[in-house]
Amino acid sequence: MASSHNTIESFYKAIAEGKLVAGKCRVCNKLLVPPRPLCPHCYSSNFEEVVLKGKGKLLSYTIIHVAPPQFRAMAPYTVGIVELEEGPRILGVIHSPSGRPLKIGQEMTVSFDTNVHPTWPKWPRYFFKPAEDVDSKSWTS
Ligand SMILES: [Zn+2]
């Protein structure tokens, strides 16, 4: 039986608490981010929830100029793929509070935006920013 941990709801619930979590397959040890009810590698539904460090390297990014309606107020914005230290690759919005150009391979740190834009889904969001910018107080100012 699948545990209640490995659902998209539990993923966003953890984000609301400032945690990035993965579902770790107890059969093949693969980490799934976000957690899924079924392991795509071995079809197991036996997971444990693990908290990730939220650090990784920027693999690629793209600037979104034409956004879907719910993100239109944000455009243009940057979306990138970050390879986490634990291995999984995760898609996320990238903020560069310093305004410095992003570099492929640079260290990124996850941050959490619990002050969600009203037109967004109610779930709190995570995003990434360059590790060198982690001291910046806010990406909105
Ligand atoms: Zn598995």
Short mmCIF file of C-alpha atoms and ligand atoms in Angstrom, two decimals:
data_model
loop_
_atom_site.label_atom_id
_atom_site.label_comp_id
_atom_site.label_asym_id
_atom_site.label_seq_id
_atom_site.Cartn_x
_atom_site.Cartn_y
_atom_site.Cartn_z
CA MET A 1 0.00 0.00 0.00
CA ALA A 2 1.29 3.45 -0.90
CA SER A 3 2.15 5.68 1.99
CA SER A 4 0.52 9.09 2.20
CA HIS A 5 3.95 10.72 1.95
CA ASN A 6 4.59 10.28 -1.72
CA THR A 7 2.02 12.58 -3.20
CA ILE A 8 2.23 15.96 -4.82
CA GLU A 9 0.17 17.34 -1.91
CA SER A 10 2.70 16.20 0.65
CA PHE A 11 5.45 17.69 -1.50
CA TYR A 12 3.82 21.12 -1.40
CA LYS A 13 2.92 20.73 2.26
CA ALA A 14 6.62 20.22 2.98
CA ILE A 15 7.45 23.27 0.88
CA ALA A 16 5.05 25.30 3.01
CA GLU A 17 7.24 24.21 5.95
CA GLY A 18 10.39 25.24 4.08
CA LYS A 19 11.49 21.74 3.17
CA LEU A 20 12.24 20.17 -0.19
CA VAL A 21 11.41 16.49 0.04
CA ALA A 22 11.84 13.47 -2.17
CA GLY A 23 10.25 10.07 -2.13
CA LYS A 24 12.99 7.48 -1.71
CA CYS A 25 12.08 4.12 -3.18
CA ARG A 26 12.70 1.43 -0.58
CA VAL A 27 13.22 -1.17 -3.31
CA CYS A 28 15.70 0.48 -5.71
CA ASN A 29 16.74 3.52 -3.61
CA LYS A 30 15.97 6.00 -6.38
CA LEU A 31 14.91 9.47 -5.27
CA LEU A 32 11.82 10.94 -6.88
CA VAL A 33 11.26 14.71 -6.88
CA PRO A 34 8.45 15.51 -6.67
CA PRO A 35 7.38 12.25 -5.05
CA ARG A 36 5.16 9.97 -7.11
CA PRO A 37 2.92 7.14 -5.95
CA LEU A 38 4.70 4.60 -8.14
CA CYS A 39 8.44 4.24 -8.75
CA PRO A 40 9.07 4.64 -12.51
CA HIS A 41 12.16 2.44 -12.21
CA CYS A 42 10.85 -0.63 -10.44
CA TYR A 43 7.09 0.04 -10.05
CA SER A 44 7.32 -0.17 -6.29
CA SER A 45 4.93 1.91 -4.20
CA ASN A 46 7.06 1.55 -1.11
CA PHE A 47 8.64 4.92 -0.32
CA GLU A 48 10.06 6.86 2.52
CA GLU A 49 10.13 10.63 2.59
CA VAL A 50 13.58 12.19 2.75
CA VAL A 51 14.42 15.87 3.17
CA LEU A 52 16.83 17.18 0.57
CA LYS A 53 19.54 19.77 1.18
CA GLY A 54 18.11 21.95 -1.56
CA LYS A 55 21.49 22.59 -3.17
CA GLY A 56 22.60 21.75 -6.65
CA LYS A 57 24.04 22.87 -9.96
CA LEU A 58 22.27 24.71 -12.74
CA LEU A 59 22.10 22.39 -15.76
CA SER A 60 20.15 24.56 -18.15
CA TYR A 61 17.74 27.44 -18.16
CA THR A 62 15.43 29.27 -20.45
CA ILE A 63 13.73 32.65 -20.23
CA ILE A 64 9.96 32.51 -20.55
CA HIS A 65 8.56 35.55 -22.34
CA VAL A 66 5.15 34.15 -23.26
CA ALA A 67 3.79 32.64 -20.07
CA PRO A 68 0.66 30.61 -19.41
CA PRO A 69 -2.15 32.80 -18.00
CA GLN A 70 -1.47 32.05 -14.33
CA PHE A 71 2.17 33.16 -14.68
CA ARG A 72 1.66 36.09 -17.04
CA ALA A 73 2.22 38.67 -14.30
CA MET A 74 5.68 37.21 -13.71
CA ALA A 75 6.89 37.20 -17.31
CA PRO A 76 9.56 37.37 -18.37
CA TYR A 77 10.94 34.86 -15.90
CA THR A 78 13.55 32.17 -15.93
CA VAL A 79 12.94 28.45 -15.60
CA GLY A 80 15.81 26.09 -15.13
CA ILE A 81 16.79 22.54 -14.36
CA VAL A 82 18.89 22.04 -11.25
CA GLU A 83 20.73 18.81 -10.54
CA LEU A 84 20.47 18.37 -6.78
CA GLU A 85 23.42 17.14 -4.73
CA GLU A 86 21.41 14.00 -4.01
CA GLY A 87 21.09 13.30 -7.74
CA PRO A 88 17.56 14.12 -8.88
CA ARG A 89 17.02 16.86 -11.42
CA ILE A 90 14.28 19.31 -10.63
CA LEU A 91 12.60 21.99 -12.69
CA GLY A 92 12.04 25.32 -11.04
CA VAL A 93 11.76 29.04 -11.43
CA ILE A 94 15.16 30.72 -11.10
CA HIS A 95 15.57 34.11 -9.47
CA SER A 96 18.75 36.10 -9.62
CA PRO A 97 18.32 38.77 -6.94
CA SER A 98 21.63 40.36 -7.87
CA GLY A 99 20.60 40.60 -11.52
CA ARG A 100 23.83 38.90 -12.53
CA PRO A 101 23.58 36.63 -15.57
CA LEU A 102 23.17 32.95 -14.77
CA LYS A 103 25.95 30.53 -15.60
CA ILE A 104 25.52 26.87 -16.45
CA GLY A 105 27.06 24.78 -13.70
CA GLN A 106 26.83 27.43 -11.00
CA GLU A 107 25.74 26.45 -7.51
CA MET A 108 22.06 27.02 -6.78
CA THR A 109 20.13 27.00 -3.53
CA VAL A 110 16.43 26.40 -3.14
CA SER A 111 14.27 29.08 -1.55
CA PHE A 112 10.64 29.08 -0.66
CA ASP A 113 7.99 31.58 -1.55
CA THR A 114 5.11 31.11 0.82
CA ASN A 115 3.80 34.58 0.00
CA VAL A 116 2.16 33.38 -3.17
CA HIS A 117 0.89 35.69 -5.87
CA PRO A 118 -2.93 35.79 -5.70
CA THR A 119 -3.43 34.43 -9.20
CA TRP A 120 -1.20 31.46 -8.54
CA PRO A 121 -2.43 28.16 -7.27
CA LYS A 122 -2.71 28.23 -3.50
CA TRP A 123 0.23 25.91 -3.07
CA PRO A 124 3.39 27.56 -1.89
CA ARG A 125 6.21 27.63 -4.38
CA TYR A 126 9.86 26.87 -4.38
CA PHE A 127 12.39 28.52 -6.57
CA PHE A 128 16.13 28.51 -7.01
CA LYS A 129 18.62 31.27 -6.77
CA PRO A 130 22.37 31.42 -7.14
CA ALA A 131 24.12 30.27 -3.97
CA GLU A 132 26.17 33.47 -4.08
CA ASP A 133 22.92 35.41 -3.66
CA VAL A 134 21.57 33.53 -0.65
CA ASP A 135 22.23 36.50 1.61
CA SER A 136 19.85 38.64 -0.39
CA LYS A 137 16.82 39.32 1.75
CA SER A 138 14.16 39.05 -0.93
CA TRP A 139 13.84 38.47 -4.62
CA THR A 140 10.80 40.70 -4.90
CA SER A 141 12.39 43.97 -3.84
ZN ZN B 1 12.12 1.81 -7.27
#
